Amino acid sequence: SLEQSISHQTRKYDYDLVVIGGGSGGLACSKEAAQLGQKVAVLDYVEASVRGTTWGLGGTCVNVGCIPKKLMHQAALLGTAVKDAKKYGWKIPEPVSHDWATMSQAVQNHVKSLNWGHRVQLQDRKVKYLNMKGSLVDEHTIRGMNAKGKEMTVTARNVVIATGGRPKYPTHVPGALEFGISMMKWPHVGLECAGFLTGIGLDTTVMVRSIALRGFDQQMSRLVTDYMEAYGTRFSWDAVPKKVEKLPSGLLQVTWTDTQSKQEHQDAFNTVLWAVGRAPETKTLNLKQVGVELNEDTGKVIVAADERTSMSNIFAIGDIAQGRPELTPTAIKAGKLLARRLAGHSSQLMNYDNVPTTVFTPLEYGCVGLSEEEAERRCGKENVEVYHAFYKPLEFTVAERDAGQCYIKVVCEGHGDQRVLGLHFTGPNAGEVTQGFALGLQCGFTYAQLRDTVGIHPTCAEELTKINITKRSGLDATVTGC
């Protein structure tokens, strides 16, 4: 019978599925597979950073990414709220100060509880957790090595690579490795960090080589950085770092070149943080030798639409996979869907189109779908209609805060039903606003349907349902009235 033949296949291997990497994607995939009756093991091992930092199970997002970042962003928002509170009648004794150690400890305690939660979930789902560094011996054999150098091997019918990435240092810049600390992932994480550090009262400068938020809509990006500059974050634009030196005082002197004027500049800082991207963790996996093809430029694993690599039983999900968005929710969803396909429960593929995302800068920016530039590139400028508005959140009025950068933009097809191609929002709670509209984009909603939607008053999100001025018209897009 079919069942007997399947169990016979399984007996050939120790596991139905071995997942290398215990981050968002790997954990989601392994738990789903186990729930569907597969015998599963996960290998996870955190190599110490250059500064000797390690962390527990759960990957980048939980330990050193989205979770601690959003909590520290919240700390900074509360600082702004304290300033606003006085205008709203709260009597707050001066001076208000922030204690880094208290926040840091609280954030770390939360992260540790998440590490523990992940271990418990793996046990509950009967997933074997191996705290070992995994590499491939052949397409069905995985070598694991623990912290003491002790090795073991396991075999698996299918293998999922979900090892993500680690921060890069610009090793061509003298002093970068010795004196710097490194940081998470995308162009936006550097800005997010600069934002919350400014917000809790630290003097922060962002050095930008060319543009901020590469890959995002550039008009929206400028609003985000304009707000940050008004908020107190300093920017050095068109700057390329040359070297970092330690001064006798213990401060770090950074030398950089202005790419426009070609002049050299210097300044001293307590801390230098590199946010120059992440490199995929493929080097030690022995992938090439086993026949798994990598992208020569990025070092990421080349995958098909079903996450399959060049080897038919080896798959890759999350940040390690070439051309995939470096986002936790896409890795989780792709992992679950892959597990269902491998267990024969479904044939559904991950849809990577219209993935919403939010940048948690002091003024948050949420978007889903195409940027204005990308829409014009795909459809031609004449075939794109952009509706936009500058609005003032009600909370900003009494607080007497400048809302000059609070802006919404809806990018539509210029003809027919004017299908919405992209939606962009800067303002409070951008993630909460964008999440709801992502469903609309997934369903292919039109400008008329957006206008037919009744708003919730008084909110920032309702401004999207009232949007009626096109960029092409050249009319003032400032919202008036309540």
Tab-separated table of C-alpha atoms in Angstrom:
chain	number	residue	atom	x	y	z
A	1	SER	CA	0.000	0.000	0.000
A	2	LEU	CA	0.968	3.663	-0.334
A	3	GLU	CA	1.315	4.063	3.451
A	4	GLN	CA	3.689	1.125	3.681
A	5	SER	CA	5.816	2.450	0.840
A	6	ILE	CA	5.982	5.872	2.527
A	7	SER	CA	6.999	4.415	5.890
A	8	HIS	CA	9.569	2.259	4.069
A	9	GLN	CA	11.036	5.429	2.507
A	10	THR	CA	11.146	7.074	5.938
A	11	ARG	CA	12.951	4.135	7.504
A	12	LYS	CA	15.706	4.676	4.977
A	13	TYR	CA	16.420	8.044	6.679
A	14	ASP	CA	16.572	9.206	10.304
A	15	TYR	CA	14.118	12.028	9.516
A	16	ASP	CA	11.563	12.997	6.891
A	17	LEU	CA	12.796	16.583	7.147
A	18	VAL	CA	15.859	18.286	8.570
A	19	VAL	CA	15.824	22.082	8.765
A	20	ILE	CA	19.104	23.962	9.117
A	21	GLY	CA	18.393	27.281	10.862
A	22	GLY	CA	16.063	28.040	13.773
A	23	GLY	CA	14.825	31.472	12.740
A	24	SER	CA	11.391	32.613	11.595
A	25	GLY	CA	11.294	30.486	8.435
A	26	GLY	CA	12.990	27.360	9.776
A	27	LEU	CA	10.878	27.156	12.932
A	28	ALA	CA	7.605	27.745	11.058
A	29	CYS	CA	8.471	25.077	8.495
A	30	SER	CA	9.579	22.477	11.052
A	31	LYS	CA	6.565	22.941	13.359
A	32	GLU	CA	4.100	22.741	10.470
A	33	ALA	CA	5.782	19.610	9.043
A	34	ALA	CA	5.763	17.897	12.444
A	35	GLN	CA	2.106	18.738	12.937
A	36	LEU	CA	1.369	17.031	9.618
A	37	GLY	CA	2.976	13.815	10.857
A	38	GLN	CA	6.524	14.213	9.549
A	39	LYS	CA	9.540	13.270	11.643
A	40	VAL	CA	11.531	16.531	11.897
A	41	ALA	CA	14.776	17.884	13.330
A	42	VAL	CA	16.014	21.496	13.478
A	43	LEU	CA	19.660	22.479	13.770
A	44	ASP	CA	20.327	25.968	15.108
A	45	TYR	CA	23.634	27.467	16.144
A	46	VAL	CA	24.564	31.103	16.744
A	47	GLU	CA	28.173	31.913	15.907
A	48	ALA	CA	29.421	34.704	18.206
A	49	SER	CA	29.563	38.144	16.565
A	50	VAL	CA	32.859	40.015	16.218
A	51	ARG	CA	32.050	41.588	19.614
A	52	GLY	CA	31.404	38.136	21.137
A	53	THR	CA	27.618	38.462	21.276
A	54	THR	CA	25.448	35.352	20.991
A	55	TRP	CA	21.739	34.741	21.472
A	56	GLY	CA	19.150	32.000	21.790
A	57	LEU	CA	16.772	30.162	19.475
A	58	GLY	CA	14.496	32.187	17.191
A	59	GLY	CA	16.757	33.878	14.659
A	60	THR	CA	17.406	37.503	13.769
A	61	CYS	CA	13.875	38.902	14.078
A	62	VAL	CA	13.303	37.717	17.643
A	63	ASN	CA	16.787	38.293	19.009
A	64	VAL	CA	18.453	41.182	17.207
A	65	GLY	CA	15.896	42.434	14.706
A	66	CYS	CA	12.244	43.402	14.481
A	67	ILE	CA	11.244	42.639	18.072
A	68	PRO	CA	13.907	44.579	20.024
A	69	LYS	CA	13.810	47.306	17.361
A	70	LYS	CA	10.051	47.888	17.675
A	71	LEU	CA	10.302	47.937	21.481
A	72	MET	CA	13.063	50.561	21.357
A	73	HIS	CA	11.062	52.542	18.784
A	74	GLN	CA	8.162	52.433	21.262
A	75	ALA	CA	10.485	53.781	23.980
A	76	ALA	CA	11.260	56.765	21.727
A	77	LEU	CA	7.578	57.321	20.850
A	78	LEU	CA	6.797	57.484	24.566
A	79	GLY	CA	9.403	60.258	24.889
A	80	THR	CA	7.522	62.264	22.247
A	81	ALA	CA	4.231	61.463	24.017
A	82	VAL	CA	5.637	62.904	27.266
A	83	LYS	CA	6.411	66.168	25.435
A	84	ASP	CA	2.896	66.208	23.917
A	85	ALA	CA	1.315	65.386	27.274
A	86	LYS	CA	2.102	68.837	28.709
A	87	LYS	CA	0.073	70.482	25.943
A	88	TYR	CA	-2.779	68.142	26.866
A	89	GLY	CA	-2.709	69.282	30.486
A	90	TRP	CA	-0.485	66.699	32.138
A	91	LYS	CA	1.819	68.189	34.775
A	92	ILE	CA	5.120	66.386	34.346
A	93	PRO	CA	8.063	67.331	36.595
A	94	GLU	CA	11.205	68.372	34.704
A	95	PRO	CA	13.731	67.217	33.701
A	96	VAL	CA	12.424	64.005	32.081
A	97	SER	CA	15.285	61.577	31.410
A	98	HIS	CA	15.643	58.118	29.922
A	99	ASP	CA	17.518	55.218	31.525
A	100	TRP	CA	19.076	52.963	28.874
A	101	ALA	CA	19.845	50.106	31.288
A	102	THR	CA	16.205	49.753	32.393
A	103	MET	CA	14.943	49.619	28.807
A	104	SER	CA	17.724	47.318	27.663
A	105	GLN	CA	17.095	44.830	30.474
A	106	ALA	CA	13.334	44.818	29.888
A	107	VAL	CA	13.798	44.217	26.146
A	108	GLN	CA	16.291	41.415	26.778
A	109	ASN	CA	13.944	39.780	29.295
A	110	HIS	CA	11.171	39.744	26.700
A	111	VAL	CA	13.500	38.277	24.056
A	112	LYS	CA	14.617	35.529	26.493
A	113	SER	CA	10.974	34.636	27.109
A	114	LEU	CA	10.519	34.270	23.333
A	115	ASN	CA	13.615	32.015	23.087
A	116	TRP	CA	12.136	29.809	25.785
A	117	GLY	CA	8.732	29.820	24.093
A	118	HIS	CA	10.267	28.587	20.836
A	119	ARG	CA	11.984	25.681	22.614
A	120	VAL	CA	8.755	24.691	24.350
A	121	GLN	CA	6.825	24.827	21.054
A	122	LEU	CA	9.369	22.556	19.364
A	123	GLN	CA	9.026	20.054	22.233
A	124	ASP	CA	5.221	20.248	22.103
A	125	ARG	CA	5.267	19.523	18.365
A	126	LYS	CA	7.813	16.700	18.824
A	127	VAL	CA	10.457	18.453	16.740
A	128	LYS	CA	13.999	17.386	17.638
A	129	TYR	CA	16.066	20.483	18.448
A	130	LEU	CA	19.823	20.176	17.944
A	131	ASN	CA	21.929	23.123	19.116
A	132	MET	CA	24.524	22.391	16.450
A	133	LYS	CA	26.099	24.019	13.439
A	134	GLY	CA	24.811	22.165	10.385
A	135	SER	CA	26.476	21.452	7.049
A	136	LEU	CA	25.763	19.034	4.207
A	137	VAL	CA	27.805	15.889	3.609
A	138	ASP	CA	25.624	14.855	0.652
A	139	GLU	CA	22.062	15.660	-0.393
A	140	HIS	CA	20.575	13.402	2.313
A	141	THR	CA	23.232	13.634	5.060
A	142	ILE	CA	23.715	16.531	7.477
A	143	ARG	CA	26.698	16.943	9.766
A	144	GLY	CA	26.097	18.739	13.046
A	145	MET	CA	28.868	20.141	15.225
A	146	ASN	CA	28.300	21.412	18.768
A	147	ALA	CA	30.122	24.227	20.586
A	148	LYS	CA	32.747	21.780	21.890
A	149	GLY	CA	33.540	20.525	18.372
A	150	LYS	CA	31.774	17.167	18.842
A	151	GLU	CA	30.244	15.922	15.576
A	152	MET	CA	27.274	13.771	14.643
A	153	THR	CA	25.478	13.055	11.375
A	154	VAL	CA	21.790	12.593	10.601
A	155	THR	CA	20.052	11.655	7.376
A	156	ALA	CA	16.888	13.146	5.923
A	157	ARG	CA	14.604	12.612	2.937
A	158	ASN	CA	14.265	16.386	2.494
A	159	VAL	CA	16.437	19.273	3.680
A	160	VAL	CA	15.463	22.918	4.171
A	161	ILE	CA	18.164	25.594	4.351
A	162	ALA	CA	16.912	28.529	6.463
A	163	THR	CA	20.100	30.023	7.865
A	164	GLY	CA	19.363	33.679	7.025
A	165	GLY	CA	22.145	36.234	7.079
A	166	ARG	CA	24.588	37.970	9.384
A	167	PRO	CA	25.621	41.653	9.412
A	168	LYS	CA	28.455	42.703	7.142
A	169	TYR	CA	31.389	44.883	8.112
A	170	PRO	CA	33.005	47.079	5.453
A	171	THR	CA	36.354	45.336	5.893
A	172	HIS	CA	37.984	47.666	3.322
A	173	VAL	CA	37.590	50.551	5.810
A	174	PRO	CA	40.520	50.509	8.283
A	175	GLY	CA	39.287	50.343	11.886
A	176	ALA	CA	35.736	49.308	10.933
A	177	LEU	CA	36.037	45.827	12.389
A	178	GLU	CA	38.105	46.701	15.477
A	179	PHE	CA	36.141	49.726	16.631
A	180	GLY	CA	32.636	49.347	15.201
A	181	ILE	CA	29.586	47.343	16.117
A	182	SER	CA	27.467	45.885	13.367
A	183	MET	CA	23.793	45.810	12.752
A	184	MET	CA	20.881	44.146	11.241
A	185	LYS	CA	19.631	44.167	7.767
A	186	TRP	CA	18.116	46.442	5.241
A	187	PRO	CA	18.538	50.106	4.340
A	188	HIS	CA	15.723	50.935	6.738
A	189	VAL	CA	17.207	49.426	9.893
A	190	GLY	CA	19.994	52.017	10.038
A	191	LEU	CA	17.398	54.797	9.909
A	192	GLU	CA	15.183	53.087	12.496
A	193	CYS	CA	18.107	52.812	14.911
A	194	ALA	CA	19.185	56.407	14.358
A	195	GLY	CA	15.572	57.439	14.955
A	196	PHE	CA	15.073	55.731	18.291
A	197	LEU	CA	18.550	56.677	19.527
A	198	THR	CA	17.720	60.320	18.769
A	199	GLY	CA	14.347	59.795	20.436
A	200	ILE	CA	15.830	58.678	23.738
A	201	GLY	CA	18.153	61.680	23.761
A	202	LEU	CA	21.381	60.511	22.123
A	203	ASP	CA	23.208	62.703	19.619
A	204	THR	CA	23.077	60.633	16.418
A	205	THR	CA	24.444	61.132	12.900
A	206	VAL	CA	23.550	58.988	9.869
A	207	MET	CA	26.103	58.766	7.093
A	208	VAL	CA	24.438	58.097	3.730
A	209	ARG	CA	26.428	57.176	0.636
A	210	SER	CA	23.759	58.066	-1.945
A	211	ILE	CA	20.081	57.607	-1.080
A	212	ALA	CA	18.191	56.556	2.039
A	213	LEU	CA	15.755	53.617	1.918
A	214	ARG	CA	17.039	52.134	-1.336
A	215	GLY	CA	14.315	50.095	-3.020
A	216	PHE	CA	11.523	52.142	-1.437
A	217	ASP	CA	9.530	54.979	-3.036
A	218	GLN	CA	11.979	57.890	-3.009
A	219	GLN	CA	9.435	60.666	-2.410
A	220	MET	CA	8.278	58.798	0.721
A	221	SER	CA	11.898	58.197	1.739
A	222	ARG	CA	12.636	61.935	1.623
A	223	LEU	CA	9.631	62.676	3.852
A	224	VAL	CA	10.941	60.149	6.404
A	225	THR	CA	14.442	61.669	6.462
A	226	ASP	CA	13.125	65.278	6.420
A	227	TYR	CA	11.067	64.476	9.523
A	228	MET	CA	14.093	62.854	11.184
A	229	GLU	CA	16.258	65.919	10.482
A	230	ALA	CA	13.594	68.175	12.041
A	231	TYR	CA	13.425	65.675	14.947
A	232	GLY	CA	17.134	66.116	15.639
A	233	THR	CA	18.905	63.328	13.765
A	234	ARG	CA	21.884	64.640	11.807
A	235	PHE	CA	22.609	63.407	8.281
A	236	SER	CA	25.888	63.413	6.345
A	237	TRP	CA	24.750	62.924	2.740
A	238	ASP	CA	26.966	61.688	-0.133
A	239	ALA	CA	29.505	60.430	2.391
A	240	VAL	CA	31.845	57.465	2.022
A	241	PRO	CA	33.744	56.394	5.160
A	242	LYS	CA	37.509	56.186	4.784
A	243	LYS	CA	38.802	55.086	8.197
A	244	VAL	CA	38.011	54.835	11.902
A	245	GLU	CA	40.701	55.591	14.505
A	246	LYS	CA	40.668	55.457	18.280
A	247	LEU	CA	41.691	58.732	19.926
A	248	PRO	CA	43.561	58.845	23.281
A	249	SER	CA	40.295	60.051	24.867
A	250	GLY	CA	38.657	56.756	23.849
A	251	LEU	CA	36.443	58.468	21.255
A	252	LEU	CA	36.370	57.130	17.714
A	253	GLN	CA	37.447	59.509	14.974
A	254	VAL	CA	35.720	58.842	11.658
A	255	THR	CA	37.168	60.176	8.419
A	256	TRP	CA	34.897	60.334	5.381
A	257	THR	CA	34.901	61.742	1.854
A	258	ASP	CA	32.107	63.837	0.376
A	259	THR	CA	31.441	62.201	-3.023
A	260	GLN	CA	30.232	65.523	-4.534
A	261	SER	CA	32.908	67.982	-3.368
A	262	LYS	CA	35.608	65.251	-2.981
A	263	GLN	CA	36.584	66.920	0.340
A	264	GLU	CA	37.552	64.984	3.446
A	265	HIS	CA	35.745	65.454	6.766
A	266	GLN	CA	36.366	64.232	10.306
A	267	ASP	CA	34.320	63.973	13.468
A	268	ALA	CA	34.531	62.070	16.762
A	269	PHE	CA	31.869	59.706	18.143
A	270	ASN	CA	31.432	57.378	21.136
A	271	THR	CA	30.086	54.536	19.016
A	272	VAL	CA	30.192	53.630	15.338
A	273	LEU	CA	27.431	51.387	14.052
A	274	TRP	CA	27.674	49.783	10.603
A	275	ALA	CA	24.319	49.171	8.922
A	276	VAL	CA	25.651	48.201	5.517
A	277	GLY	CA	23.568	45.098	4.921
A	278	ARG	CA	23.786	41.419	5.652
A	279	ALA	CA	25.638	38.550	4.016
A	280	PRO	CA	23.977	35.149	3.597
A	281	GLU	CA	25.144	32.373	5.919
A	282	THR	CA	26.096	29.964	3.111
A	283	LYS	CA	29.883	29.721	3.441
A	284	THR	CA	30.087	26.883	5.962
A	285	LEU	CA	27.141	24.819	4.709
A	286	ASN	CA	29.143	22.974	2.021
A	287	LEU	CA	26.304	23.667	-0.441
A	288	LYS	CA	28.330	23.987	-3.643
A	289	GLN	CA	30.115	20.683	-3.064
A	290	VAL	CA	26.759	18.930	-2.725
A	291	GLY	CA	25.519	20.527	-5.961
A	292	VAL	CA	23.338	23.384	-4.646
A	293	GLU	CA	23.723	26.385	-6.936
A	294	LEU	CA	24.433	29.815	-5.425
A	295	ASN	CA	24.168	33.273	-6.969
A	296	GLU	CA	27.806	34.263	-7.586
A	297	ASP	CA	27.263	37.944	-6.706
A	298	THR	CA	25.178	37.628	-3.542
A	299	GLY	CA	26.140	34.175	-2.253
A	300	LYS	CA	22.432	33.391	-1.817
A	301	VAL	CA	20.808	30.101	-2.820
A	302	ILE	CA	19.058	30.057	-6.200
A	303	VAL	CA	15.471	28.822	-5.786
A	304	ALA	CA	12.488	28.016	-8.009
A	305	ALA	CA	8.904	29.179	-7.329
A	306	ASP	CA	8.436	26.174	-4.995
A	307	GLU	CA	11.592	27.105	-2.981
A	308	ARG	CA	13.449	24.106	-4.512
A	309	THR	CA	17.182	24.476	-5.122
A	310	SER	CA	19.139	22.851	-7.961
A	311	MET	CA	18.993	19.622	-5.885
A	312	SER	CA	15.489	18.129	-6.004
A	313	ASN	CA	15.228	17.319	-2.268
A	314	ILE	CA	16.928	20.459	-0.906
A	315	PHE	CA	14.915	23.668	-0.415
A	316	ALA	CA	15.746	27.178	0.799
A	317	ILE	CA	13.486	29.769	2.455
A	318	GLY	CA	13.840	33.234	3.971
A	319	ASP	CA	16.757	35.660	3.640
A	320	ILE	CA	19.105	32.939	2.345
A	321	ALA	CA	17.056	32.487	-0.843
A	322	GLN	CA	17.946	34.649	-3.853
A	323	GLY	CA	15.398	37.300	-4.844
A	324	ARG	CA	13.150	36.845	-1.822
A	325	PRO	CA	12.144	39.799	0.390
A	326	GLU	CA	14.169	39.853	3.623
A	327	LEU	CA	11.097	39.888	5.838
A	328	THR	CA	9.991	37.645	8.690
A	329	PRO	CA	6.336	37.153	7.609
A	330	THR	CA	7.299	35.999	4.099
A	331	ALA	CA	9.767	33.479	5.537
A	332	ILE	CA	7.123	32.134	7.964
A	333	LYS	CA	4.444	31.826	5.299
A	334	ALA	CA	6.817	30.280	2.758
A	335	GLY	CA	8.004	27.804	5.412
A	336	LYS	CA	4.491	26.682	6.332
A	337	LEU	CA	3.418	26.305	2.701
A	338	LEU	CA	6.586	24.352	1.890
A	339	ALA	CA	5.929	22.000	4.825
A	340	ARG	CA	2.381	21.383	3.549
A	341	ARG	CA	3.657	20.589	0.047
A	342	LEU	CA	6.371	18.256	1.363
A	343	ALA	CA	3.790	16.408	3.478
A	344	GLY	CA	1.552	16.068	0.392
A	345	HIS	CA	-1.224	18.186	1.938
A	346	SER	CA	-1.272	21.006	-0.598
A	347	SER	CA	0.242	22.296	-3.822
A	348	GLN	CA	-0.126	26.001	-2.939
A	349	LEU	CA	2.931	28.156	-3.645
A	350	MET	CA	3.971	31.278	-1.755
A	351	ASN	CA	2.814	34.496	-3.447
A	352	TYR	CA	5.551	37.116	-3.051
A	353	ASP	CA	3.593	39.925	-4.761
A	354	ASN	CA	2.059	42.828	-2.846
A	355	VAL	CA	3.879	42.075	0.412
A	356	PRO	CA	3.205	44.977	2.807
A	357	THR	CA	5.958	46.400	4.992
A	358	THR	CA	6.552	49.247	7.421
A	359	VAL	CA	9.638	51.229	8.362
A	360	PHE	CA	9.531	52.071	12.088
A	361	THR	CA	11.320	55.415	11.872
A	362	PRO	CA	10.167	58.275	14.191
A	363	LEU	CA	7.600	59.090	11.497
A	364	GLU	CA	6.522	55.612	10.427
A	365	TYR	CA	6.239	54.732	6.738
A	366	GLY	CA	4.026	51.872	5.555
A	367	CYS	CA	3.652	50.681	1.979
A	368	VAL	CA	2.221	47.852	-0.075
A	369	GLY	CA	2.518	47.252	-3.804
A	370	LEU	CA	4.559	49.312	-6.244
A	371	SER	CA	6.484	52.535	-5.657
A	372	GLU	CA	5.615	55.399	-7.966
A	373	GLU	CA	8.915	54.891	-9.824
A	374	GLU	CA	8.330	51.155	-10.293
A	375	ALA	CA	4.743	51.662	-11.485
A	376	GLU	CA	5.957	54.162	-14.090
A	377	ARG	CA	8.750	51.806	-15.150
A	378	ARG	CA	6.288	48.945	-15.660
A	379	CYS	CA	3.319	50.827	-17.137
A	380	GLY	CA	4.774	54.071	-18.538
A	381	LYS	CA	4.305	57.451	-16.850
A	382	GLU	CA	1.265	58.327	-18.970
A	383	ASN	CA	-0.548	55.144	-17.853
A	384	VAL	CA	-0.207	55.821	-14.104
A	385	GLU	CA	-2.466	58.095	-12.044
A	386	VAL	CA	-1.266	59.132	-8.585
A	387	TYR	CA	-3.710	60.424	-5.954
A	388	HIS	CA	-2.140	62.131	-2.954
A	389	ALA	CA	-2.774	64.196	0.170
A	390	PHE	CA	-0.911	65.955	2.961
A	391	TYR	CA	-2.996	65.484	6.113
A	392	LYS	CA	-2.732	66.433	9.799
A	393	PRO	CA	-3.307	63.705	12.409
A	394	LEU	CA	-5.754	64.976	15.031
A	395	GLU	CA	-3.222	64.112	17.773
A	396	PHE	CA	-0.764	66.605	16.255
A	397	THR	CA	-3.152	69.586	16.541
A	398	VAL	CA	-3.321	70.165	20.301
A	399	ALA	CA	0.312	69.024	20.604
A	400	GLU	CA	1.256	71.748	18.078
A	401	ARG	CA	3.409	69.276	16.162
A	402	ASP	CA	4.443	69.890	12.571
A	403	ALA	CA	2.613	67.494	10.231
A	404	GLY	CA	4.450	68.639	7.099
A	405	GLN	CA	5.638	65.108	6.335
A	406	CYS	CA	2.351	63.265	7.008
A	407	TYR	CA	1.431	62.201	3.513
A	408	ILE	CA	-0.510	59.536	1.621
A	409	LYS	CA	-0.160	58.424	-1.940
A	410	VAL	CA	-2.196	55.910	-3.936
A	411	VAL	CA	-0.630	54.780	-7.216
A	412	CYS	CA	-3.242	53.553	-9.732
A	413	GLU	CA	-3.524	52.372	-13.318
A	414	GLY	CA	-4.433	55.469	-15.323
A	415	HIS	CA	-7.182	53.842	-17.400
A	416	GLY	CA	-10.341	51.765	-16.974
A	417	ASP	CA	-11.209	50.914	-13.374
A	418	GLN	CA	-7.963	52.467	-12.098
A	419	ARG	CA	-6.769	49.376	-10.240
A	420	VAL	CA	-4.605	50.305	-7.250
A	421	LEU	CA	-0.952	49.345	-7.858
A	422	GLY	CA	0.632	50.770	-4.716
A	423	LEU	CA	-0.326	52.483	-1.491
A	424	HIS	CA	1.979	54.616	0.659
A	425	PHE	CA	1.444	56.220	4.065
A	426	THR	CA	3.639	58.217	6.432
A	427	GLY	CA	2.220	58.939	9.874
A	428	PRO	CA	1.400	57.433	13.264
A	429	ASN	CA	0.738	53.676	13.411
A	430	ALA	CA	1.682	53.179	9.761
A	431	GLY	CA	1.959	49.409	10.196
A	432	GLU	CA	-1.569	49.097	11.568
A	433	VAL	CA	-2.939	51.254	8.741
A	434	THR	CA	-1.078	49.461	5.953
A	435	GLN	CA	-1.942	45.938	7.131
A	436	GLY	CA	-5.641	46.445	6.429
A	437	PHE	CA	-5.151	47.965	2.985
A	438	ALA	CA	-2.816	45.082	2.043
A	439	LEU	CA	-5.895	42.845	1.896
A	440	GLY	CA	-7.490	45.260	-0.567
A	441	LEU	CA	-4.443	45.155	-2.811
A	442	GLN	CA	-4.397	41.355	-2.603
A	443	CYS	CA	-8.013	41.403	-3.877
A	444	GLY	CA	-7.168	43.786	-6.739
A	445	PHE	CA	-9.215	46.745	-5.486
A	446	THR	CA	-9.800	49.860	-7.592
A	447	TYR	CA	-9.680	53.587	-6.877
A	448	ALA	CA	-13.507	53.699	-7.097
A	449	GLN	CA	-13.794	50.950	-4.453
A	450	LEU	CA	-11.410	52.853	-2.185
A	451	ARG	CA	-13.566	55.991	-2.575
A	452	ASP	CA	-16.729	53.951	-1.904
A	453	THR	CA	-15.317	52.768	1.437
A	454	VAL	CA	-16.705	54.620	4.466
A	455	GLY	CA	-14.017	56.064	6.699
A	456	ILE	CA	-13.737	55.750	10.474
A	457	HIS	CA	-13.719	59.229	12.014
A	458	PRO	CA	-11.461	60.692	13.303
A	459	THR	CA	-8.518	58.590	12.129
A	460	CYS	CA	-5.467	58.975	9.893
A	461	ALA	CA	-6.423	55.883	7.897
A	462	GLU	CA	-9.738	57.436	6.796
A	463	GLU	CA	-7.792	60.014	4.763
A	464	LEU	CA	-7.093	57.219	2.265
A	465	THR	CA	-10.829	56.845	1.588
A	466	LYS	CA	-11.162	60.602	0.941
A	467	ILE	CA	-8.204	60.954	-1.402
A	468	ASN	CA	-9.227	62.824	-4.589
A	469	ILE	CA	-6.441	65.085	-5.880
A	470	THR	CA	-4.133	63.783	-8.597
A	471	LYS	CA	-0.495	64.775	-8.796
A	472	ARG	CA	-1.014	65.496	-12.485
A	473	SER	CA	-3.574	68.240	-11.643
A	474	GLY	CA	-0.929	70.284	-9.811
A	475	LEU	CA	-3.554	71.301	-7.227
A	476	ASP	CA	-2.647	71.820	-3.558
A	477	ALA	CA	-3.034	68.409	-1.894
A	478	THR	CA	-3.299	69.703	1.694
A	479	VAL	CA	-6.364	68.344	3.495
A	480	THR	CA	-8.485	71.059	5.146
A	481	GLY	CA	-11.415	70.758	7.560
A	482	CYS	CA	-11.866	67.925	10.041
